[in-house]
Amino acid sequence: MDGGLRLDLNWLDYTLLALYFVTVLGVGFAARRAIKTSVDFFLSGRSLPAWVTGLAFVSANLGALEIIGMAANGAQYGIMTTHYYWIGAVPAMVFLGIVMMPFYYGSKVRSVPEYLRRRFNTKAHLLNAITFAVAQMLIAGVNLYALALVLDALLGWPLWISIIVGAAIVLTYISIGGLTSAIYNEVLQFFVILAGLIPITVIGLVKVGGINGLFDKVRDSDLGEAGLHAWANTGSSDNPLGAHWLGIVFGLGFVLSFGYWTTNFAEVQRALSARNMSAARRTPLIAAYPKLLIPLLTVIPGMIAVVTVQGLGADEGDLVYNNAIPLLMRDLLPNGVLGIAVTGLMASFMAGMAANVSGFNTVFTYDIWQTYVRKERSDDYYIRIGRIATIGGIVVGIGTAFIAAGFSNIMNYIQALFSVFNAPLFATFIVGMFWKRMTAAAGFWSLLSGTVVALATYLLYLGGALPFDTDLEESFWGAGLAFVTVLVVAFVLSRFGQPKPDSELRGLVRGLGGVDLKGDVIAGDAAWYRSPLLLGGIALALSLLFYIPVW
């Protein structure tokens, strides 16, 4: 950190940052008054309206992965990065809201691993609980390390101070206010993040002559014409992303995206906190609409950076792709606006880490501690365990933060984690939710084998045994191989085993009944504009329309 990224913040910028910290902590203390049971602490008492849970749903994903990682991808891969949104997020979010949330919410499970326990057995449950906990701590480390590096580079804060400040604030408001605090802070953080990123995009576009000027400059850059198209040249791997259309559609658009959005409890937890079935189903559907537009605030700035920052794309130092957003902040923003942008970055890192930690403490408490260590204790006891788990999760997150240091593009690291942990889980879910003959043993062994295959693919790629063109191509194919492995193992083992009786699967498997979509409706839920099918259909149509100008 030689000062090349250092920002000249003044008293106004620091005042805005301080006000944000005070507000976040205030929300935590205010939420504490609503906590009377463990369900209040871990699931907000299942009482929140759809617009709150919807914004929290998308905000929980606006961490380092989204802001720093997607801007880095925008600089490195150009318009092809929009695949992570329009095919790699929105369809899966629609599927979650329309198809899967009725099973999650209707069965009254408190977590995603608990669904596996009821659908299969305790072995599958424990395996998923452990792998989820590990994954969340690794991803929390990404958010914390990225926060520390950015604050070190931009403000000159020593790495250890940045880590302690970020971790301490998240620890305080989650341990005090539980999920309610996390969710309402995520709603606040959503608007703070927008306020920080919109000026970067607007001022950057003005500087390069608007969107047409940006595209002209990209054509003259190393990205070239290929950097302005989403699907051109995907009949081969001769494109900036280095991926075939089959890998994009099946690996990213189906396995990776559905694996993340439909089975990642850090996201699903927001929908489970909704006040009724209608609100739970609309949660990811409401979130899909801002998700469609987030590329304007991440991918476009990344492309602006690649044509305005000389030398961007170095392997180390200030000019790595991960610094695309910080470099634009340094070059484009005046004081005051700069303070808002720094606060927006802080908000994004904290929202992402808070989602990871709140998901971790719920799964650790309900699915590991209460189920296998200390059963039938009081609610106060489990709230106390949840707070201890929050502290432990953040301490572990500090340790895992340094694993992320070995990746110049943290998006590649995140996608590797998703291919190992999320892809086999989604395959197990989708088969178990739609095929009643899948046995309990098949559930465990298919999940385990898929995870092993995805991990082996990644390790063989690192060792040079599998010659993929890019890290992301490996993630796409690793996810696809894991998915196929789960299908094969589930089919073979189920042929030789006895499935659970229909009576035990009602409400857990499609076609067996037991899911009441209208039993808890409230005034206004029946309005035509709140129809999940309508909201989902429009979101899917927009995701296709947005591709047309950049096909």
Coordinates of C-alpha atoms in Angstrom, one line a residue:
M1 CA 0.0 0.0 0.0
D2 CA 2.2 2.8 -1.3
G3 CA -0.5 5.5 -1.2
G4 CA -1.5 5.3 -4.8
L5 CA -5.1 4.7 -3.8
R6 CA -5.2 7.1 -0.9
L7 CA -8.3 9.3 -0.7
D8 CA -8.2 12.8 0.7
L9 CA -11.2 12.7 3.0
N10 CA -12.2 15.8 5.0
W11 CA -14.3 16.4 8.1
L12 CA -17.6 16.1 6.1
D13 CA -16.7 12.7 4.8
Y14 CA -15.8 11.3 8.2
T15 CA -18.9 12.8 9.7
L16 CA -21.1 10.9 7.2
L17 CA -19.2 7.7 8.0
A18 CA -19.6 8.3 11.7
L19 CA -23.3 9.0 11.3
Y20 CA -23.7 5.7 9.4
F21 CA -22.0 3.7 12.2
V22 CA -24.2 5.3 14.9
T23 CA -27.4 4.6 12.9
V24 CA -26.4 1.0 12.4
L25 CA -25.8 0.4 16.1
G26 CA -29.0 2.3 16.9
V27 CA -31.0 -0.1 14.8
G28 CA -29.4 -3.0 16.7
F29 CA -30.3 -1.6 20.1
A30 CA -33.9 -0.8 18.9
A31 CA -34.4 -4.3 17.5
R32 CA -33.3 -5.8 20.9
R33 CA -36.6 -4.8 22.4
A34 CA -38.6 -7.1 20.1
I35 CA -36.6 -10.2 21.0
K36 CA -38.5 -12.5 23.4
T37 CA -38.0 -15.9 21.9
S38 CA -35.4 -17.7 19.8
V39 CA -37.6 -17.4 16.7
D40 CA -37.5 -13.6 17.3
F41 CA -33.7 -13.7 17.4
F42 CA -33.1 -16.1 14.5
L43 CA -36.1 -15.5 12.2
S44 CA -37.5 -12.1 13.3
G45 CA -40.6 -13.8 14.7
R46 CA -41.7 -14.5 11.1
S47 CA -43.3 -11.0 11.1
L48 CA -41.8 -8.8 8.5
P49 CA -43.5 -7.3 5.4
A50 CA -42.5 -8.4 1.9
W51 CA -40.9 -5.1 0.9
V52 CA -38.6 -5.2 3.9
T53 CA -37.6 -8.8 3.3
G54 CA -37.3 -8.3 -0.4
L55 CA -34.9 -5.4 -0.1
A56 CA -32.9 -7.3 2.6
F57 CA -32.8 -10.3 0.3
V58 CA -31.0 -8.3 -2.5
S59 CA -29.0 -6.3 0.0
A60 CA -27.6 -9.4 1.7
N61 CA -26.0 -10.2 -1.7
L62 CA -24.6 -6.7 -2.2
G63 CA -21.3 -7.5 -0.3
A64 CA -17.8 -7.6 -1.5
L65 CA -18.8 -10.3 -4.0
E66 CA -21.2 -7.9 -5.7
I67 CA -19.5 -4.5 -5.5
I68 CA -15.8 -5.2 -5.7
G69 CA -16.0 -8.6 -7.5
M70 CA -18.5 -7.7 -10.2
A71 CA -16.8 -4.4 -11.0
A72 CA -13.6 -6.4 -11.3
N73 CA -15.3 -8.8 -13.7
G74 CA -16.8 -5.9 -15.6
A75 CA -13.2 -4.6 -16.1
Q76 CA -11.8 -8.0 -17.0
Y77 CA -14.7 -9.6 -19.0
G78 CA -16.9 -6.6 -20.1
I79 CA -20.6 -7.0 -20.8
M80 CA -20.4 -10.8 -20.4
T81 CA -20.4 -10.1 -16.7
T82 CA -24.2 -9.4 -17.0
H83 CA -24.7 -13.1 -17.2
Y84 CA -24.3 -13.2 -13.5
Y85 CA -27.5 -11.2 -13.2
W86 CA -29.8 -11.8 -16.1
I87 CA -29.3 -15.6 -16.5
G88 CA -27.2 -16.3 -13.3
A89 CA -29.6 -14.7 -10.7
V90 CA -33.1 -13.6 -11.8
P91 CA -34.4 -17.0 -13.1
A92 CA -33.3 -18.7 -10.0
M93 CA -34.9 -16.0 -7.8
V94 CA -38.2 -16.4 -9.6
F95 CA -38.0 -20.2 -9.3
L96 CA -37.4 -19.8 -5.5
G97 CA -40.4 -17.6 -5.1
I98 CA -42.8 -19.5 -7.2
V99 CA -41.8 -23.1 -6.7
M100 CA -39.6 -23.6 -3.6
M101 CA -40.7 -21.1 -1.0
P102 CA -44.1 -22.9 -0.6
F103 CA -42.1 -25.9 0.7
Y104 CA -39.7 -24.0 2.8
Y105 CA -42.3 -21.7 4.4
G106 CA -45.2 -24.1 4.4
S107 CA -43.2 -26.9 6.2
K108 CA -42.2 -24.4 8.9
V109 CA -38.6 -25.4 8.8
R110 CA -36.3 -22.9 10.5
S111 CA -33.4 -23.5 8.1
V112 CA -32.4 -25.1 4.8
P113 CA -30.5 -28.0 6.6
E114 CA -33.6 -28.7 8.6
Y115 CA -35.5 -29.4 5.4
L116 CA -32.9 -32.0 4.5
R117 CA -33.4 -33.7 7.9
R118 CA -37.1 -34.0 7.4
R119 CA -36.8 -35.0 3.8
F120 CA -34.0 -37.5 4.2
N121 CA -32.2 -38.2 7.5
T122 CA -29.9 -36.8 10.2
K123 CA -26.7 -37.7 8.2
A124 CA -27.7 -35.5 5.2
H125 CA -28.8 -32.8 7.7
L126 CA -25.5 -32.8 9.6
L127 CA -23.4 -32.9 6.4
N128 CA -25.2 -29.8 5.0
A129 CA -25.2 -28.0 8.4
I130 CA -21.4 -28.4 8.6
T131 CA -20.6 -27.6 5.0
F132 CA -22.9 -24.5 5.1
A133 CA -21.2 -23.3 8.3
V134 CA -17.8 -23.7 6.7
A135 CA -18.9 -21.9 3.5
Q136 CA -20.4 -19.0 5.4
M137 CA -17.2 -18.4 7.4
L138 CA -15.1 -18.5 4.2
I139 CA -17.4 -16.1 2.4
A140 CA -17.5 -13.8 5.5
G141 CA -13.8 -13.8 5.4
V142 CA -14.0 -12.4 1.8
N143 CA -16.2 -9.5 2.9
L144 CA -14.0 -8.7 5.9
Y145 CA -10.7 -8.9 4.1
A146 CA -12.0 -6.8 1.2
L147 CA -13.2 -4.2 3.7
A148 CA -9.8 -4.1 5.4
L149 CA -7.9 -3.8 2.2
V150 CA -10.1 -1.0 0.8
L151 CA -9.9 1.0 4.1
D152 CA -6.2 0.5 4.2
A153 CA -5.7 1.6 0.6
L154 CA -8.3 4.5 0.6
L155 CA -8.0 5.9 4.1
G156 CA -4.6 4.6 5.3
W157 CA -6.2 2.7 8.2
P158 CA -3.9 -0.2 9.3
L159 CA -5.2 -3.6 8.2
W160 CA -5.8 -4.8 11.8
I161 CA -7.8 -1.7 12.7
S162 CA -10.0 -2.0 9.6
I163 CA -10.7 -5.7 10.5
I164 CA -11.5 -4.9 14.1
V165 CA -13.7 -1.9 13.3
G166 CA -15.8 -3.8 10.7
A167 CA -16.0 -7.0 12.7
A168 CA -16.9 -5.2 15.9
I169 CA -19.8 -3.2 14.4
V170 CA -21.3 -6.3 12.7
L171 CA -20.8 -8.3 15.9
T172 CA -22.5 -5.7 18.0
Y173 CA -25.7 -5.2 16.0
I174 CA -26.3 -8.9 15.2
S175 CA -25.5 -10.2 18.7
I176 CA -27.8 -7.5 20.2
G177 CA -30.7 -7.3 17.7
G178 CA -30.5 -10.7 16.0
L179 CA -31.9 -11.2 12.5
T180 CA -34.3 -8.2 12.8
S181 CA -31.4 -5.9 13.3
A182 CA -29.5 -7.5 10.4
I183 CA -32.6 -7.2 8.1
Y184 CA -33.5 -3.6 8.9
N185 CA -29.8 -2.6 8.6
E186 CA -29.7 -4.3 5.2
V187 CA -32.6 -2.2 4.0
L188 CA -30.8 0.9 5.2
Q189 CA -27.5 -0.4 3.6
F190 CA -29.3 -1.0 0.3
F191 CA -30.1 2.7 -0.1
V192 CA -26.6 3.8 1.3
I193 CA -25.0 1.5 -1.3
L194 CA -27.1 3.0 -4.1
A195 CA -26.2 6.5 -2.9
G196 CA -22.5 5.6 -3.0
L197 CA -22.4 3.9 -6.4
I198 CA -24.8 6.0 -8.5
P199 CA -22.4 9.0 -8.5
I200 CA -19.5 6.8 -9.7
T201 CA -21.5 5.6 -12.6
V202 CA -23.0 9.0 -13.6
I203 CA -19.7 11.0 -13.3
G204 CA -17.8 8.2 -15.0
L205 CA -20.1 8.1 -17.9
V206 CA -20.0 11.9 -18.3
K207 CA -16.2 11.7 -18.3
V208 CA -16.1 9.1 -21.1
G209 CA -18.8 10.7 -23.2
G210 CA -21.8 8.8 -22.2
I211 CA -22.6 5.1 -22.9
N212 CA -21.7 5.5 -26.6
G213 CA -18.4 7.1 -25.7
L214 CA -17.7 4.2 -23.2
F215 CA -18.4 1.6 -25.9
D216 CA -16.1 3.3 -28.4
K217 CA -13.3 3.4 -25.8
V218 CA -13.9 -0.3 -24.9
R219 CA -13.5 -1.2 -28.6
D220 CA -10.1 0.5 -28.6
S221 CA -9.1 -1.3 -25.4
D222 CA -7.7 -4.8 -24.8
L223 CA -11.3 -6.0 -24.3
G224 CA -12.2 -5.0 -27.9
E225 CA -15.5 -5.5 -29.6
A226 CA -16.0 -8.8 -27.8
G227 CA -16.2 -7.0 -24.5
L228 CA -19.4 -5.3 -25.6
H229 CA -21.4 -8.5 -26.3
A230 CA -23.0 -11.0 -23.9
W231 CA -23.5 -14.0 -26.3
A232 CA -21.2 -13.3 -29.3
N233 CA -18.5 -16.0 -29.8
T234 CA -19.9 -18.3 -27.1
G235 CA -20.1 -21.1 -29.6
S236 CA -16.5 -21.6 -28.5
S237 CA -14.3 -20.4 -25.6
D238 CA -12.9 -17.6 -27.8
N239 CA -14.5 -14.7 -25.8
P240 CA -13.4 -12.6 -22.8
L241 CA -15.0 -15.0 -20.3
G242 CA -13.4 -18.0 -21.9
A243 CA -16.7 -19.9 -21.6
H244 CA -18.9 -21.9 -24.0
W245 CA -22.6 -21.1 -24.1
L246 CA -23.3 -24.5 -22.7
G247 CA -21.2 -23.8 -19.6
I248 CA -22.9 -20.4 -19.2
V249 CA -26.4 -21.8 -19.5
F250 CA -26.0 -25.0 -17.7
G251 CA -23.1 -24.3 -15.3
L252 CA -23.8 -20.7 -14.4
G253 CA -27.5 -20.2 -15.4
F254 CA -28.7 -23.4 -13.9
V255 CA -26.5 -25.2 -11.5
L256 CA -24.5 -22.4 -9.9
S257 CA -27.2 -19.8 -9.8
F258 CA -30.0 -22.1 -8.7
G259 CA -27.7 -23.7 -6.2
Y260 CA -26.9 -20.3 -4.7
W261 CA -30.3 -18.5 -4.7
T262 CA -32.5 -21.5 -3.8
T263 CA -30.5 -23.3 -1.2
N264 CA -28.2 -20.7 0.4
F265 CA -29.7 -20.2 3.8
A266 CA -28.1 -16.7 4.1
E267 CA -30.6 -15.6 1.4
V268 CA -33.5 -18.0 2.1
Q269 CA -33.5 -16.9 5.8
R270 CA -34.7 -13.4 4.7
A271 CA -37.8 -15.0 3.1
L272 CA -38.4 -17.3 6.1
S273 CA -38.7 -14.1 8.3
A274 CA -41.7 -12.9 6.2
R275 CA -45.0 -12.5 8.0
N276 CA -46.9 -15.0 5.8
M277 CA -46.7 -17.3 2.8
S278 CA -47.6 -14.6 0.3
A279 CA -44.9 -12.3 1.7
A280 CA -42.3 -15.1 1.7
R281 CA -43.0 -16.0 -1.9
R282 CA -42.8 -12.4 -3.0
T283 CA -39.5 -11.8 -1.2
P284 CA -37.2 -13.1 -3.9
L285 CA -39.5 -11.8 -6.6
I286 CA -39.4 -8.2 -5.3
A287 CA -35.6 -8.6 -5.0
A288 CA -35.3 -9.6 -8.7
Y289 CA -36.2 -6.1 -9.9
P290 CA -33.3 -4.2 -8.4
K291 CA -31.1 -7.2 -9.2
L292 CA -31.8 -6.6 -12.9
L293 CA -30.4 -3.1 -12.7
I294 CA -27.4 -3.6 -10.4
P295 CA -25.1 -4.1 -13.5
L296 CA -25.5 -0.4 -14.1
L297 CA -23.7 0.2 -10.8
T298 CA -21.1 -2.6 -10.9
V299 CA -20.4 -3.8 -14.5
I300 CA -20.5 -0.3 -16.1
P301 CA -18.1 1.2 -13.5
G302 CA -15.7 -1.7 -14.1
M303 CA -15.8 -1.0 -17.8
I304 CA -15.2 2.7 -17.1
A305 CA -12.2 1.8 -15.0
V306 CA -10.6 -0.3 -17.7
V307 CA -10.7 2.6 -20.2
T308 CA -9.8 5.4 -17.8
V309 CA -7.2 3.8 -15.4
Q310 CA -4.0 3.2 -17.2
G311 CA -2.5 -0.2 -16.4
L312 CA -5.5 -1.7 -14.7
G313 CA -5.3 -5.5 -14.6
A314 CA -1.9 -6.0 -12.9
D315 CA -1.3 -9.2 -11.0
E316 CA -0.5 -7.3 -7.8
G317 CA -0.3 -3.8 -6.4
D318 CA -2.9 -1.0 -6.7
L319 CA -3.9 -1.8 -10.3
V320 CA -5.4 -5.2 -9.7
Y321 CA -9.0 -5.6 -11.1
N322 CA -10.4 -5.7 -7.5
N323 CA -9.5 -2.0 -7.2
A324 CA -11.6 -0.8 -10.1
I325 CA -14.2 0.8 -7.8
P326 CA -11.7 2.3 -5.3
L327 CA -9.7 3.8 -8.2
L328 CA -12.8 5.4 -9.7
M329 CA -13.6 6.9 -6.3
R330 CA -10.2 8.4 -6.1
D331 CA -10.3 9.9 -9.6
L332 CA -13.9 11.0 -9.9
L333 CA -15.6 12.0 -6.6
P334 CA -15.4 15.3 -4.7
N335 CA -15.5 15.5 -0.9
G336 CA -18.9 14.9 0.5
V337 CA -19.8 12.6 -2.3
L338 CA -16.6 10.8 -1.6
G339 CA -17.8 10.3 2.0
I340 CA -21.1 8.8 0.8
A341 CA -19.2 6.4 -1.5
V342 CA -16.9 5.2 1.2
T343 CA -19.9 4.8 3.5
G344 CA -21.6 2.8 0.7
L345 CA -18.6 0.5 0.4
M346 CA -18.6 0.0 4.2
A347 CA -22.3 -0.7 4.0
S348 CA -21.8 -3.3 1.2
F349 CA -19.1 -5.2 3.1
M350 CA -21.1 -5.2 6.3
A351 CA -24.3 -6.3 4.7
G352 CA -22.6 -9.2 3.1
M353 CA -20.8 -10.2 6.3
A354 CA -24.0 -9.8 8.4
A355 CA -25.9 -12.1 6.1
N356 CA -23.2 -14.7 6.4
V357 CA -22.9 -14.4 10.2
S358 CA -26.7 -14.4 10.8
G359 CA -27.1 -17.5 8.7
F360 CA -24.2 -19.2 10.4
N361 CA -25.4 -18.5 14.0
T362 CA -28.9 -19.8 13.1
V363 CA -27.7 -23.1 11.5
F364 CA -25.1 -23.6 14.3
T365 CA -27.6 -23.1 17.0
Y366 CA -30.7 -24.9 15.6
D367 CA -29.1 -27.5 13.3
I368 CA -25.9 -28.4 15.2
W369 CA -26.1 -27.4 18.9
Q370 CA -29.8 -27.9 19.6
T371 CA -30.1 -31.1 17.5
Y372 CA -26.9 -32.9 18.4
V373 CA -25.4 -31.3 21.5
R374 CA -27.9 -29.8 23.9
K375 CA -31.6 -30.7 23.3
E376 CA -34.7 -29.4 25.0
R377 CA -33.2 -26.3 26.7
S378 CA -35.0 -23.0 27.2
D379 CA -35.3 -20.3 24.6
D380 CA -33.1 -18.0 26.6
Y381 CA -30.4 -20.7 26.5
Y382 CA -30.5 -20.9 22.7
I383 CA -30.5 -17.1 22.3
R384 CA -27.3 -17.1 24.4
I385 CA -25.8 -19.8 22.2
G386 CA -26.7 -17.8 19.1
R387 CA -24.9 -14.8 20.5
I388 CA -21.8 -16.9 21.4
A389 CA -22.0 -18.4 17.8
T390 CA -22.0 -14.9 16.4
I391 CA -18.8 -14.0 18.3
G392 CA -17.2 -17.3 17.2
G393 CA -18.3 -16.9 13.6
I394 CA -16.7 -13.4 13.4
V395 CA -13.5 -14.6 15.0
V396 CA -13.3 -17.5 12.5
G397 CA -14.2 -15.0 9.7
I398 CA -11.2 -12.9 10.6
G399 CA -9.0 -16.0 10.2
T400 CA -10.5 -17.1 6.9
A401 CA -10.1 -13.5 5.5
F402 CA -6.5 -14.2 4.7
I403 CA -7.4 -17.1 2.5
A404 CA -9.0 -14.6 0.1
A405 CA -5.7 -12.7 -0.1
G406 CA -4.3 -15.2 -2.7
F407 CA -6.9 -14.2 -5.3
S408 CA -6.4 -11.1 -7.4
N409 CA -10.1 -11.4 -8.5
I410 CA -12.3 -12.4 -5.5
M411 CA -15.2 -13.3 -7.8
N412 CA -13.2 -16.3 -9.0
Y413 CA -12.7 -17.4 -5.4
I414 CA -16.4 -17.0 -4.6
Q415 CA -17.5 -19.0 -7.7
A416 CA -15.1 -21.8 -6.7
L417 CA -16.7 -21.9 -3.3
F418 CA -20.2 -21.9 -4.9
S419 CA -19.3 -24.8 -7.2
V420 CA -18.1 -26.9 -4.3
F421 CA -20.8 -26.1 -1.7
N422 CA -23.9 -24.9 -3.5
A423 CA -24.1 -26.9 -6.7
P424 CA -24.3 -30.4 -5.2
L425 CA -26.7 -29.1 -2.5
F426 CA -29.1 -27.7 -5.2
A427 CA -29.0 -31.0 -7.1
T428 CA -29.9 -32.9 -4.0
F429 CA -32.7 -30.5 -3.2
I430 CA -34.2 -30.5 -6.7
V431 CA -34.3 -34.3 -7.0
G432 CA -35.6 -34.8 -3.4
M433 CA -38.2 -32.1 -3.8
F434 CA -39.6 -33.4 -7.1
W435 CA -39.0 -37.2 -6.9
K436 CA -40.6 -39.0 -3.9
R437 CA -38.8 -42.2 -4.6
M438 CA -35.4 -40.7 -3.6
T439 CA -34.3 -42.5 -0.5
A440 CA -32.7 -41.1 2.7
A441 CA -29.5 -42.9 1.9
A442 CA -29.5 -41.5 -1.6
G443 CA -29.9 -38.0 -0.2
F444 CA -26.8 -38.3 2.0
W445 CA -24.5 -40.1 -0.4
S446 CA -25.5 -38.0 -3.5
L447 CA -24.8 -34.8 -1.6
L448 CA -21.4 -36.1 -0.3
S449 CA -20.3 -37.5 -3.7
G450 CA -21.3 -34.3 -5.5
T451 CA -19.3 -32.2 -3.1
V452 CA -16.3 -34.4 -3.4
V453 CA -16.4 -34.3 -7.2
A454 CA -16.6 -30.5 -7.3
L455 CA -13.7 -30.2 -4.9
A456 CA -11.6 -32.7 -6.8
T457 CA -12.3 -30.8 -10.1
Y458 CA -11.1 -27.6 -8.5
L459 CA -8.0 -29.2 -7.0
L460 CA -7.1 -30.9 -10.2
Y461 CA -7.4 -27.6 -12.1
L462 CA -5.1 -25.9 -9.6
G463 CA -2.6 -28.7 -10.0
G464 CA -2.7 -28.4 -13.8
A465 CA -4.3 -31.7 -14.5
L466 CA -7.5 -30.2 -16.0
P467 CA -6.7 -27.5 -18.6
F468 CA -9.6 -25.0 -18.3
D469 CA -9.1 -21.6 -20.0
T470 CA -10.1 -19.5 -16.9
D471 CA -11.0 -19.9 -13.2
L472 CA -14.6 -19.2 -14.0
E473 CA -14.8 -21.8 -16.7
E474 CA -13.6 -24.4 -14.1
S475 CA -16.3 -23.2 -11.7
F476 CA -19.0 -23.6 -14.4
W477 CA -17.8 -27.2 -15.3
G478 CA -17.1 -28.2 -11.7
A479 CA -20.7 -27.2 -10.8
G480 CA -22.0 -29.1 -13.8
L481 CA -20.1 -32.3 -12.9
A482 CA -21.2 -32.1 -9.3
F483 CA -24.8 -31.8 -10.5
V484 CA -24.6 -34.8 -12.8
T485 CA -22.9 -36.8 -10.1
V486 CA -25.7 -36.2 -7.7
L487 CA -28.3 -37.2 -10.3
V488 CA -26.5 -40.5 -11.0
V489 CA -25.9 -41.4 -7.4
A490 CA -29.4 -40.5 -6.4
F491 CA -30.9 -42.6 -9.1
V492 CA -28.7 -45.7 -8.6
L493 CA -29.1 -45.8 -4.8
S494 CA -32.8 -45.1 -4.9
R495 CA -33.3 -48.1 -7.1
F496 CA -32.0 -50.4 -4.3
G497 CA -33.6 -48.7 -1.3
Q498 CA -36.9 -48.1 0.3
P499 CA -38.3 -44.5 0.1
K500 CA -40.1 -42.9 2.9
P501 CA -43.9 -43.3 2.9
D502 CA -46.0 -40.5 1.4
S503 CA -47.4 -39.5 4.7
E504 CA -43.9 -38.5 5.9
L505 CA -43.2 -36.5 2.7
R506 CA -46.4 -34.5 2.6
G507 CA -45.5 -30.8 2.5
L508 CA -41.9 -31.7 1.5
V509 CA -42.2 -33.2 -2.0
R510 CA -44.1 -31.7 -4.9
G511 CA -47.3 -33.5 -5.8
L512 CA -48.1 -34.9 -2.4
G513 CA -50.1 -32.0 -1.0
G514 CA -49.7 -30.5 2.4
V515 CA -48.8 -27.0 1.3
D516 CA -51.4 -24.3 2.0
L517 CA -50.7 -21.2 -0.1
K518 CA -53.7 -19.2 1.2
G519 CA -54.2 -20.3 4.8
D520 CA -52.5 -17.2 6.3
V521 CA -53.5 -14.5 3.7
I522 CA -54.0 -11.0 5.0
A523 CA -55.8 -8.0 3.5
G524 CA -54.3 -7.0 0.2
D525 CA -52.5 -10.3 -0.6
A526 CA -55.1 -11.2 -3.3
A527 CA -54.4 -8.0 -5.3
W528 CA -53.5 -8.8 -8.9
Y529 CA -50.2 -6.9 -8.7
R530 CA -49.1 -9.1 -5.9
S531 CA -49.5 -12.3 -7.8
P532 CA -46.2 -14.3 -7.6
L533 CA -46.7 -15.6 -11.2
L534 CA -47.2 -12.1 -12.6
L535 CA -44.2 -10.7 -10.7
G536 CA -42.0 -13.6 -11.7
G537 CA -43.1 -13.5 -15.4
I538 CA -42.4 -9.8 -15.7
A539 CA -38.9 -10.3 -14.2
L540 CA -38.1 -13.1 -16.6
A541 CA -39.3 -11.1 -19.6
L542 CA -37.1 -8.1 -18.5
S543 CA -34.1 -10.3 -18.1
L544 CA -34.5 -11.4 -21.7
L545 CA -35.2 -7.9 -23.0
F546 CA -32.1 -6.5 -21.3
Y547 CA -29.9 -8.8 -23.4
I548 CA -31.1 -7.5 -26.8
P549 CA -29.0 -4.3 -27.0
V550 CA -25.8 -6.2 -26.0
W551 CA -26.5 -9.6 -27.6

